mmCIF file of C-alpha atoms and ligand atoms in Angstrom:
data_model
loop_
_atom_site.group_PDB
_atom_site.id
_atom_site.type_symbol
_atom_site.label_atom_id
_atom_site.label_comp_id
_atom_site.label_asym_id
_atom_site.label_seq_id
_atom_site.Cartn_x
_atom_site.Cartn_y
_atom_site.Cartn_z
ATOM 1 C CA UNK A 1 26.883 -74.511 47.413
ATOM 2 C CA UNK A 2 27.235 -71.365 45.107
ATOM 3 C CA UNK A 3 24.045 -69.313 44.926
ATOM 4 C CA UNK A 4 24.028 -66.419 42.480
ATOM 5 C CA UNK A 5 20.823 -63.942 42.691
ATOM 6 C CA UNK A 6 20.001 -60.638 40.938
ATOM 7 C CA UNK A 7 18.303 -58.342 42.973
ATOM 8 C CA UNK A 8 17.003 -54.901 43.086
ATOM 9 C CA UNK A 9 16.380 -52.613 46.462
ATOM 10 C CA UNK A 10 14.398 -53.291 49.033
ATOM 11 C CA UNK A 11 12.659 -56.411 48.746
ATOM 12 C CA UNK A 12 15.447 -58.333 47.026
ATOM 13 C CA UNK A 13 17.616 -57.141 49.805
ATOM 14 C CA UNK A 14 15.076 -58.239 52.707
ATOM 15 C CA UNK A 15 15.046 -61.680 51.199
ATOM 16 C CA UNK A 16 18.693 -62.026 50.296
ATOM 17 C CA UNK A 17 19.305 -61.609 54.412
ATOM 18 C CA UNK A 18 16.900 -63.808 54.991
ATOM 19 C CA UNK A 19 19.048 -66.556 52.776
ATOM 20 C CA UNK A 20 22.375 -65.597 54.128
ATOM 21 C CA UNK A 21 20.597 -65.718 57.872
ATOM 22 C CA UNK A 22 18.692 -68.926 57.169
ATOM 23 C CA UNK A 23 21.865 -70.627 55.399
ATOM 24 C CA UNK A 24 23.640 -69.660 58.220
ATOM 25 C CA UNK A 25 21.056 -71.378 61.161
ATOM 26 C CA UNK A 26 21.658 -74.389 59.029
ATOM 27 C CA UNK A 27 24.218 -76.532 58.043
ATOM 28 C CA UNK A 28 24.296 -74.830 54.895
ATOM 29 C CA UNK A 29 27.756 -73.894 53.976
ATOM 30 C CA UNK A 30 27.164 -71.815 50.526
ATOM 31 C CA UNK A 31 28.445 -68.648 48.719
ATOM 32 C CA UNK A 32 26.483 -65.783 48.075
ATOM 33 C CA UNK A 33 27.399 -63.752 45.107
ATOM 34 C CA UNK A 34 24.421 -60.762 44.805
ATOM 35 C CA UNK A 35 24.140 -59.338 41.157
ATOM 36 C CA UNK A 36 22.739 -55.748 41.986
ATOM 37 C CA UNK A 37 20.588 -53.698 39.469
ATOM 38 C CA UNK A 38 22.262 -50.162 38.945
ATOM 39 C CA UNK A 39 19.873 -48.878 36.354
ATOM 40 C CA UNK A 40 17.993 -46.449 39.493
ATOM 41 C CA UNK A 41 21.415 -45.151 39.568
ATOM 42 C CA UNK A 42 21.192 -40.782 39.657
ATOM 43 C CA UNK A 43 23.891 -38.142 39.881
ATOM 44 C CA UNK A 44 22.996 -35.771 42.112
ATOM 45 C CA UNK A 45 24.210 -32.814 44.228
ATOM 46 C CA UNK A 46 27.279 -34.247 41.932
ATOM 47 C CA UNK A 47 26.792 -37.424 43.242
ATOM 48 C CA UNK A 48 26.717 -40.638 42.089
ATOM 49 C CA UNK A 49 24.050 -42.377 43.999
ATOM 50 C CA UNK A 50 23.128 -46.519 43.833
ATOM 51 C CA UNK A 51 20.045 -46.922 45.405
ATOM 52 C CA UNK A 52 19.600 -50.354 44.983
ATOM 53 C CA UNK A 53 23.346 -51.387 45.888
ATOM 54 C CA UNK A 54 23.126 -49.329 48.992
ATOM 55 C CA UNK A 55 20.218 -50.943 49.946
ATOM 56 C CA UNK A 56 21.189 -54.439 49.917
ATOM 57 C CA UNK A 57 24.562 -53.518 51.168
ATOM 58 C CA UNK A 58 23.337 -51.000 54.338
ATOM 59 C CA UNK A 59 20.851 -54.233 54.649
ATOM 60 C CA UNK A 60 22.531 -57.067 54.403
ATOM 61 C CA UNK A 61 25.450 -54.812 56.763
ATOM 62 C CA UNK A 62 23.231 -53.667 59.464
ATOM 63 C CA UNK A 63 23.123 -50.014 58.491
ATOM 64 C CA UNK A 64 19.809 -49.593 56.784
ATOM 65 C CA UNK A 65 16.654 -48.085 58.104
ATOM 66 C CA UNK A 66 14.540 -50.582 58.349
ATOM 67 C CA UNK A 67 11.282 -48.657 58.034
ATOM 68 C CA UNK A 68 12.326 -47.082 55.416
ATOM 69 C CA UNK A 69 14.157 -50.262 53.503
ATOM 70 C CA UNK A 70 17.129 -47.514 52.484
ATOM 71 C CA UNK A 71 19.093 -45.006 53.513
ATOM 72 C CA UNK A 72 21.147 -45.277 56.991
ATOM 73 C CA UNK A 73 19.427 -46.310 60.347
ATOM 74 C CA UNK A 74 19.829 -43.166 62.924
ATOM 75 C CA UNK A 75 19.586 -40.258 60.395
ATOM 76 C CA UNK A 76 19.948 -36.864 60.053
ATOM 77 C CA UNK A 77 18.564 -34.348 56.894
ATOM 78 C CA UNK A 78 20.638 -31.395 58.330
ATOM 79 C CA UNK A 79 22.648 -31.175 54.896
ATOM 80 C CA UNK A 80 19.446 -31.804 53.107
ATOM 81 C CA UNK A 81 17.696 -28.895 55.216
ATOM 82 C CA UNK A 82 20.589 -26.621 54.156
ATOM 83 C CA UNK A 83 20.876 -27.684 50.444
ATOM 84 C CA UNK A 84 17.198 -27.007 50.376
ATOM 85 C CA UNK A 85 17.482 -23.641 51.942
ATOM 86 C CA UNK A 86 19.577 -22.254 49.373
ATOM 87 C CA UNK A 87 16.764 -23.117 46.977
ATOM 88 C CA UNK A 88 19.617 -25.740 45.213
ATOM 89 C CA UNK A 89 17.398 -28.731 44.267
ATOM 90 C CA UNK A 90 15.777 -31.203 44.062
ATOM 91 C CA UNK A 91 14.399 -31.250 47.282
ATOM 92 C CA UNK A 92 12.145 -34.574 46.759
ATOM 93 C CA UNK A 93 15.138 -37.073 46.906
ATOM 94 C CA UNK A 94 16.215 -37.239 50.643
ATOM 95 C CA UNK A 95 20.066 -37.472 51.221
ATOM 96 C CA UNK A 96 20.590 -38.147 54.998
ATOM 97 C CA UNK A 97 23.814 -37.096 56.758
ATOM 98 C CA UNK A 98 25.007 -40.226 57.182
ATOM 99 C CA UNK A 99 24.170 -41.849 53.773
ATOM 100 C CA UNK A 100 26.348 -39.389 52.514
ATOM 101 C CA UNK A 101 29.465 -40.023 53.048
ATOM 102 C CA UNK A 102 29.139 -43.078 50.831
ATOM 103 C CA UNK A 103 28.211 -40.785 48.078
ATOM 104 C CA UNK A 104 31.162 -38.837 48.463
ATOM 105 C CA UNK A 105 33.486 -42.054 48.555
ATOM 106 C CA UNK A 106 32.125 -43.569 45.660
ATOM 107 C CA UNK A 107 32.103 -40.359 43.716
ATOM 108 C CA UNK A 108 35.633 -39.897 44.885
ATOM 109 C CA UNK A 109 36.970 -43.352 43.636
ATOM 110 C CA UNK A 110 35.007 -42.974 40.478
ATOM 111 C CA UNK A 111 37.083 -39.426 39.832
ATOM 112 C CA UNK A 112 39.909 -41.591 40.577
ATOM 113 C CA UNK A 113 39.071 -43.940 37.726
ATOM 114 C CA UNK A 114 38.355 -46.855 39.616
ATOM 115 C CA UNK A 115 35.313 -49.065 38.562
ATOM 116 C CA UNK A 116 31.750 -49.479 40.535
ATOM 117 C CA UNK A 117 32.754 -53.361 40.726
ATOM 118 C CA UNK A 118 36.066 -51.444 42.858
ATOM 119 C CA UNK A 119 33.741 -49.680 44.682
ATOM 120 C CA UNK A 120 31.581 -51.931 45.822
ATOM 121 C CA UNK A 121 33.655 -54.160 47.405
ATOM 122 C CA UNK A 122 35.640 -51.314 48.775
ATOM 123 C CA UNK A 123 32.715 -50.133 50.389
ATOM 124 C CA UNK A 124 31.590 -53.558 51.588
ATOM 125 C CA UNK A 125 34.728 -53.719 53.277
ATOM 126 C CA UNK A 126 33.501 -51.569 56.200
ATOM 127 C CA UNK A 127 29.766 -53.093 55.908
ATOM 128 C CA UNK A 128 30.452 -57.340 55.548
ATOM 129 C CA UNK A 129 27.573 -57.968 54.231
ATOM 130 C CA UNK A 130 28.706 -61.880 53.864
ATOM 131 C CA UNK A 131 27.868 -61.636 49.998
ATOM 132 C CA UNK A 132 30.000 -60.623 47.120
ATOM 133 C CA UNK A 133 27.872 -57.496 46.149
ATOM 134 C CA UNK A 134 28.570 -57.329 42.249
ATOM 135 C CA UNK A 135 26.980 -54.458 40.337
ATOM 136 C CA UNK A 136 25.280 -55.381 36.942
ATOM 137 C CA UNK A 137 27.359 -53.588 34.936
ATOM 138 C CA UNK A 138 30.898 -51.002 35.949
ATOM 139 C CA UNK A 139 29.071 -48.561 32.436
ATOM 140 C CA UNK A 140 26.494 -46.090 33.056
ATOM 141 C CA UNK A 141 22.876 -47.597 32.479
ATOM 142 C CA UNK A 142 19.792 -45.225 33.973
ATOM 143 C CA UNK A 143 16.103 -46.328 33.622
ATOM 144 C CA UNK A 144 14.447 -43.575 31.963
ATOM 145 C CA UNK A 145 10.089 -43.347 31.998
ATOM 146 C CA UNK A 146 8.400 -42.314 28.911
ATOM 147 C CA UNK A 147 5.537 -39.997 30.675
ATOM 148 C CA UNK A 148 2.920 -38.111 28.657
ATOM 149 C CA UNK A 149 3.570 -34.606 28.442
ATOM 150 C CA UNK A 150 0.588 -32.163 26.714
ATOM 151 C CA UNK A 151 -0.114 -34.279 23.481
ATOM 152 C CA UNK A 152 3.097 -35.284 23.415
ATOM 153 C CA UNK A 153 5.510 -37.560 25.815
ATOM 154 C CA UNK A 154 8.882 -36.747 27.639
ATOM 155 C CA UNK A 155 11.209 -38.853 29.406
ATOM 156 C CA UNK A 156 12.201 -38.545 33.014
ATOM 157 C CA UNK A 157 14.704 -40.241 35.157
ATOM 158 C CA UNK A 158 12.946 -43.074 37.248
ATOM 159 C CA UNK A 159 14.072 -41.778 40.229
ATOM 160 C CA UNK A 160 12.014 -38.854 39.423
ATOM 161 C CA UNK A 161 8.884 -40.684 38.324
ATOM 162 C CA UNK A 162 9.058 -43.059 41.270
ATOM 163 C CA UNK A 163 10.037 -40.387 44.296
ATOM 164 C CA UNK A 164 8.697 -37.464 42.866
ATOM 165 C CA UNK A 165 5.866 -38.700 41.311
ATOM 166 C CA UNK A 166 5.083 -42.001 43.206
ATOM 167 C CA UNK A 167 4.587 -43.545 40.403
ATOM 168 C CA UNK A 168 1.408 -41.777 39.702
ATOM 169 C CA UNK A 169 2.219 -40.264 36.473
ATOM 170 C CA UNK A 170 1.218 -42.800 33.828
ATOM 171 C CA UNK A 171 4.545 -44.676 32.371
ATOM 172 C CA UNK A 172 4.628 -44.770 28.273
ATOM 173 C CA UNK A 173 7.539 -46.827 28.260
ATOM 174 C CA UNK A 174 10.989 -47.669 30.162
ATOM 175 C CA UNK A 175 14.130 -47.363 28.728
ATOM 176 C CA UNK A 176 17.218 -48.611 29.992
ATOM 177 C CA UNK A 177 19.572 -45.324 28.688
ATOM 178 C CA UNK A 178 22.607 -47.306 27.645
ATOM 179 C CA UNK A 179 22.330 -50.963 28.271
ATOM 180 C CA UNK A 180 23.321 -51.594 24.182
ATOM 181 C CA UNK A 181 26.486 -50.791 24.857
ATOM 182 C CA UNK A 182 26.638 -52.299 28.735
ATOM 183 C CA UNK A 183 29.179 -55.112 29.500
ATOM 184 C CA UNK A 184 28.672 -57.295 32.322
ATOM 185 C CA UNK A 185 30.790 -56.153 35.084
ATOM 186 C CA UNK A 186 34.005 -58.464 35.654
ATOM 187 C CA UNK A 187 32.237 -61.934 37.869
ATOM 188 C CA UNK A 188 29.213 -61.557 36.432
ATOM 189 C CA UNK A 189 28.717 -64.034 33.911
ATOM 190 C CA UNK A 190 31.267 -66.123 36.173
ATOM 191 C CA UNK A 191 28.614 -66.383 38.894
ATOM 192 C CA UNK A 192 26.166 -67.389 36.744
ATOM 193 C CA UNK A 193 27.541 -69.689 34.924
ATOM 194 C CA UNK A 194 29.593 -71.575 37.607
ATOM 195 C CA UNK A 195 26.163 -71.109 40.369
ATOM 196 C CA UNK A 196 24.949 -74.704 41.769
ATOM 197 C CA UNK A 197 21.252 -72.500 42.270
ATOM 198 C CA UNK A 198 20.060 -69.250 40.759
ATOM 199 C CA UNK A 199 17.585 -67.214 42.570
ATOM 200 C CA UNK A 200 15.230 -63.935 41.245
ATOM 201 C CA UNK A 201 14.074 -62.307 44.829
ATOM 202 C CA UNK A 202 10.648 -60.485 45.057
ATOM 203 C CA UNK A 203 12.352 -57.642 43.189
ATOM 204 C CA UNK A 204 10.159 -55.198 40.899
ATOM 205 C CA UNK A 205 10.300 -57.714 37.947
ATOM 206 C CA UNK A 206 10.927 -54.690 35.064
ATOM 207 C CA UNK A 207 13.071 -51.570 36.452
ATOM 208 C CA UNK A 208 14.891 -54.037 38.953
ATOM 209 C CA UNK A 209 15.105 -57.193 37.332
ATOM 210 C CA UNK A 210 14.661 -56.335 34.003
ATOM 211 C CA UNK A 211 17.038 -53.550 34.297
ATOM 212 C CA UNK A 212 19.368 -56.672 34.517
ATOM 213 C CA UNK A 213 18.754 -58.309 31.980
ATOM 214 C CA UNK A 214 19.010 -55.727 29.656
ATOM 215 C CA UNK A 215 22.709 -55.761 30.172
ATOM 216 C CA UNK A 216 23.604 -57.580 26.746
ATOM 217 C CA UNK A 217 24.964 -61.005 27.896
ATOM 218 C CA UNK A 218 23.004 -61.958 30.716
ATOM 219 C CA UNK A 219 19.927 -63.096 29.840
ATOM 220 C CA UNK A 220 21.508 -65.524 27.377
ATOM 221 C CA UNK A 221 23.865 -66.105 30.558
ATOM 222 C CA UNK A 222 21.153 -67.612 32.432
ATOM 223 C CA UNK A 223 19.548 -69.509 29.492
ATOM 224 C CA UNK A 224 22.874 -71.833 29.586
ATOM 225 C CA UNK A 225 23.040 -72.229 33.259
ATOM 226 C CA UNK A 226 23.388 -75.260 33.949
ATOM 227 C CA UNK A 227 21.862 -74.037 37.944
ATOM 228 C CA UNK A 228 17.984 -74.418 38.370
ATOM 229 C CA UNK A 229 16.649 -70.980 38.083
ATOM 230 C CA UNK A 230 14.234 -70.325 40.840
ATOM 231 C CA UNK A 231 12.223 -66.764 41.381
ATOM 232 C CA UNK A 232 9.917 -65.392 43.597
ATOM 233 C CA UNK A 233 6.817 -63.757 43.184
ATOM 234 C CA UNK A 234 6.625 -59.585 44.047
ATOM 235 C CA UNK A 235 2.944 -59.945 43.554
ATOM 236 C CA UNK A 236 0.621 -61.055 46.718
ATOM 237 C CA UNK A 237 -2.933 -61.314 45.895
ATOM 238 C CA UNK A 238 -3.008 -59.439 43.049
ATOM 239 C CA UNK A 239 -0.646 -56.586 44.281
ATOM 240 C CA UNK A 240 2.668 -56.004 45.072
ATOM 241 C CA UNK A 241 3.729 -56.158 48.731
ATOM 242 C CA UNK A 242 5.321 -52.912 48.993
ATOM 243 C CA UNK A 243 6.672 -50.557 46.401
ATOM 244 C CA UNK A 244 5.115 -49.605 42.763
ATOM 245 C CA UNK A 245 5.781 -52.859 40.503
ATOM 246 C CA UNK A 246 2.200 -52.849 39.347
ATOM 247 C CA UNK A 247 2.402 -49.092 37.722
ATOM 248 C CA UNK A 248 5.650 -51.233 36.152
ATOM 249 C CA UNK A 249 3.563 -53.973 34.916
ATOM 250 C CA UNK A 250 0.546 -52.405 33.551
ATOM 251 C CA UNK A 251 2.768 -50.142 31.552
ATOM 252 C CA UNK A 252 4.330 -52.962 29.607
ATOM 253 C CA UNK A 253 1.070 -54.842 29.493
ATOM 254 C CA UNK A 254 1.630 -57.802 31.884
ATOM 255 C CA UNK A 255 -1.293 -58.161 34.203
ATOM 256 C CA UNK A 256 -0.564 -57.483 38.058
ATOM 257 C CA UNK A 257 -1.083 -61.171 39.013
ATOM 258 C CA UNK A 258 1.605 -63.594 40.750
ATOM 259 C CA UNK A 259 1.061 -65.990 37.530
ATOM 260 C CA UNK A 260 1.406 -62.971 34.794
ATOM 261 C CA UNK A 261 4.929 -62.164 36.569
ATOM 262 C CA UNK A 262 5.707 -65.762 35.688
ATOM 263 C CA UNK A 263 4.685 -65.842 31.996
ATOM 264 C CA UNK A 264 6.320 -62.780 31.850
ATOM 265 C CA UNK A 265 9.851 -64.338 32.441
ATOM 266 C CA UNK A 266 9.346 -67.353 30.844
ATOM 267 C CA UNK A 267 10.097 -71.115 31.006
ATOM 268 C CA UNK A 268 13.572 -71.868 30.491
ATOM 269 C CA UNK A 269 12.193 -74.466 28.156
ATOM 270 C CA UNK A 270 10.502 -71.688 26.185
ATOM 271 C CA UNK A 271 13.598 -69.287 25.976
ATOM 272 C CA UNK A 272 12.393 -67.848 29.057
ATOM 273 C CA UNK A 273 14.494 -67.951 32.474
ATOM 274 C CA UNK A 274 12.299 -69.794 34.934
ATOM 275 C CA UNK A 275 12.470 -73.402 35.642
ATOM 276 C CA UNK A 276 10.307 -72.489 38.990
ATOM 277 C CA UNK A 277 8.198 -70.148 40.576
ATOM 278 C CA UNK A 278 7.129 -69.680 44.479
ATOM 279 C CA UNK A 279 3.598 -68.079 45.253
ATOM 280 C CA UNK A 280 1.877 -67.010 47.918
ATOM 281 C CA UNK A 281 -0.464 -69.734 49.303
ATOM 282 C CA UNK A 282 -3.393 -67.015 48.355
ATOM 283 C CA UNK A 283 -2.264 -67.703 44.678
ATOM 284 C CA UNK A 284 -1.659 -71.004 44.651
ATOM 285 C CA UNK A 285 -4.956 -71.866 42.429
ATOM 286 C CA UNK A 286 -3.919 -68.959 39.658
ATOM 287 C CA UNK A 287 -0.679 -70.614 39.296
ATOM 288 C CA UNK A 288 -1.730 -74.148 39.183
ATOM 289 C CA UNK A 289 -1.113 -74.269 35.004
ATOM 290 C CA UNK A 290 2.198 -73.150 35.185
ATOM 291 C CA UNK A 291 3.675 -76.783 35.594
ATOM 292 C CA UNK A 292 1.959 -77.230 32.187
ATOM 293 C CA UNK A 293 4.131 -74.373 30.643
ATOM 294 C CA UNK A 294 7.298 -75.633 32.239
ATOM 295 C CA UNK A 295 7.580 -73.589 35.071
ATOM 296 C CA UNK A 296 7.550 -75.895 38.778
ATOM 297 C CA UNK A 297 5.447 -74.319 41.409
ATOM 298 C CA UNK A 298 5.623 -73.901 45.184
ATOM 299 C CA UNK A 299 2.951 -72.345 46.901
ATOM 300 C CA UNK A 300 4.113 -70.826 49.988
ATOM 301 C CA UNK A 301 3.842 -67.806 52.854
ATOM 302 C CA UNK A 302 5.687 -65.313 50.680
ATOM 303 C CA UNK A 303 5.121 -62.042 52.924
ATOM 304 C CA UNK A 304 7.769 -61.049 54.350
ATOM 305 C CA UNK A 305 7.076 -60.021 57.586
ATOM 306 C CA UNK A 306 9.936 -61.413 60.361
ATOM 307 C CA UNK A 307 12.992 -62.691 60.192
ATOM 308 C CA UNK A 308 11.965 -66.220 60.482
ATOM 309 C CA UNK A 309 9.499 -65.716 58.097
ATOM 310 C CA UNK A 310 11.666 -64.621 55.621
ATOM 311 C CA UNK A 311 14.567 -67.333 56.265
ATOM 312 C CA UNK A 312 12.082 -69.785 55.862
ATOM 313 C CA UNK A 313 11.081 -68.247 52.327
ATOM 314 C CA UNK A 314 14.424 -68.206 51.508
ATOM 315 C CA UNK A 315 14.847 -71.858 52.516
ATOM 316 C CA UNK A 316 12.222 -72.686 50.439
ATOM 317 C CA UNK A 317 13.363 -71.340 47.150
ATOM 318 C CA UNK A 318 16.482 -73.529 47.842
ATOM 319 C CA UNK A 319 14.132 -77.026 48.224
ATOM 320 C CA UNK A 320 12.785 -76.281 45.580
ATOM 321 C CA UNK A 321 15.670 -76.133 43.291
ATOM 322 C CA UNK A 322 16.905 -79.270 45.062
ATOM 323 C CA UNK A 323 13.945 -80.597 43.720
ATOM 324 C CA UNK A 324 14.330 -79.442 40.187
ATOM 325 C CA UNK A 325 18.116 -80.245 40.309
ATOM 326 C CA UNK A 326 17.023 -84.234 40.965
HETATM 327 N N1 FO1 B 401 12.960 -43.358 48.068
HETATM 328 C C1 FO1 B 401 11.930 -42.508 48.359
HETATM 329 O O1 FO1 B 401 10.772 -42.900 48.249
HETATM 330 N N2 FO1 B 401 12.171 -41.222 48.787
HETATM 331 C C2 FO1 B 401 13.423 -40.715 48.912
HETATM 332 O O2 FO1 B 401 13.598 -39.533 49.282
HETATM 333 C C3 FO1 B 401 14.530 -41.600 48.639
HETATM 334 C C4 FO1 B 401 15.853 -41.173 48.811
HETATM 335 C C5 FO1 B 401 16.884 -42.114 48.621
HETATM 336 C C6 FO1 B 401 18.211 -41.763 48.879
HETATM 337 C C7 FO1 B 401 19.230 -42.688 48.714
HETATM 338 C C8 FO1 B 401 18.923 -43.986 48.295
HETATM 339 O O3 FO1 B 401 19.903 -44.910 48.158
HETATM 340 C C9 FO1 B 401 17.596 -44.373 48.028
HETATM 341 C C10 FO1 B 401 16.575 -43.435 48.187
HETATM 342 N N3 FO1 B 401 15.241 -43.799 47.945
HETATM 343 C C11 FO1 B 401 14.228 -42.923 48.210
HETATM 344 C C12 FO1 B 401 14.896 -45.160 47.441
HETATM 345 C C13 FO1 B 401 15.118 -45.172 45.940
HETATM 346 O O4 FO1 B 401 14.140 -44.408 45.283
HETATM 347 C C14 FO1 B 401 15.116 -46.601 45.339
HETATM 348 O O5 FO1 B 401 15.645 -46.499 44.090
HETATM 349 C C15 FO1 B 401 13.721 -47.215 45.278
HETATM 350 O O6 FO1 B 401 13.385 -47.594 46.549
HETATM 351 C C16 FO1 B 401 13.682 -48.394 44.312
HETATM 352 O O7 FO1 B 401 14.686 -49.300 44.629
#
């Protein structure tokens, strides 16, 4: 079986090992190809830093810090303490020792000329994640956040806005600097087109997920799939489990509810990409007229909190396409 998911950081990556671990208890002999957003993507210290790859590939690999959902397990700030010591900033981004050195080898191979699609699976070699980790797109796309700014606005990098900032400062609007002129990386559209199951992870449904879709060519992508496209609700309750995706929502006017997430996205019947949604048993009631809009629902423990617990979420998603695919 040949699942293709887009994903963002943390949660996405959380759930995507809970597929590949759950897949694995079972019989379930399937292919995992991982479309990663690269729109948090920052140069800095003349870096080139990919949050979100990093974090499903240090995840899905064994290296992450699992409080912390990125960055390496075991780390040091020593080159951070001495960056900041000579005053050269930022110092609200934290670069650990060890996280490093994959900064430096994918800046490297990108002065080489070689393209993030290269790098990625370059630097999955060392990591195995057991997914083909594709980024969205090999071209430069950044999320920038419209932010008030006096009587006026200014736009900041989302990295800034969401580390520096938290979030807090209101968000005008997102832009996604560069997506017109994005092209799928190479296996993209491949992956979606040829998938037997497509699946959206709890990822933050507009800088993560809708990041990717602002790559020209994918949305219409999954519109023609002929794979049941199955996503999972970020929002809990009326919030999101971890992270910032409601400051995301409210600022492009889609309430912070598991069924608003839903609408957002669409029925695939309506030009949207959803043929079904999982929600958290506490939302099972607010979702109950999405069947009516084309959208199959599964109510189900959605919180991620163990291993098990997360396989079986994963497992779930996959039923429930089953279900949709008969
Ligand atoms: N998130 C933070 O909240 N604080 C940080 O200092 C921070 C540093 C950092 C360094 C490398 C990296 O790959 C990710 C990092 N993140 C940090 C997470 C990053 O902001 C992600 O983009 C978000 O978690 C959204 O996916």
């Amino acid at each position: 079986m040949r699942i293709t998911t887009l994903a963002g950081g943390i949660g996405g990556a959380r759930f995507l090992r809970g597929l590949r671990d759950g897949l694995a208890a079972g019989t379930g002999a399937a292919e995992i190809t991982v479309i990663g957003n690269t729109a948090d993507d920052i140069d800095l210290f003349g870096l080139r830093i990919c949050p979100d790859l990093d974090s499903v590939m240090y995840t899905l690999g064994g290296g992450i810090d699992e409080d912390r959902g990125w960055g390496r397990a075991d780390e040091g700030w020593r080159a951070k303490d001495e960056l900041a010591a000579y005053g050269y900033g930022p110092d609200w981004f934290g670069l650990g020792d060890r996280d490093l050195a994959t900064h430096l080898i994918r800046t490297q191979l990108r002065t080489a000329g070689y393209p993030l699609h290269e790098i990625t699976a370059a630097l999955c070699r060392r990591w195995e994640p057991g997914v083909v980790l594709l980024p969205m797109t090999d071209d430069r796309v950044e999320t920038h956040v419209v932010v008030p700014d006096g009587d006026g606005t200014r736009a900041i990098h989302f990295q800034e806005w969401w580390v520096r900032h938290r979030a807090a400062l209101p968000a005008v609007a997102f832009h996604q600097i560069g997506a017109e002129s994005a092209r799928p990386a190479p296996g993209v559209l491949e992956a979606i087109r040829e998938a037997d199951v497509i699946l959206l992870p709890p990822s933050n449904p507009v800088v993560s997920i809708g990041a990717i879709l602002s790559v020209p060519g994918i949305r219409d992508a999954l519109l023609a799939a002929h794979a049941p496209i199955i996503g999972v609700s970020p929002i809990i309750g009326g919030a999101p489990v971890r992270g910032m995706a409601d400051a995301c929502l409210s600022a492009i006017g889609v309430p912070t509810d598991a069924a608003a997430v839903a609408t957002h996205y669409g029925a695939r019947s309506a030009s949207g990409i959803l043929d079904g949604w999982l929600v958290d048993t506490v939302d099972a009631e607010q979702a109950a007229d999405l069947p009516g809009h084309g959208i199959a629902v599964a109510a189900r423990d959605l919180l991620m909190a163990d291993p098990a617990r997360t396989q079986d979420l994963a497992l779930a998603t996959l039923a429930l396409a089953q279900e949709l695919r008969r």
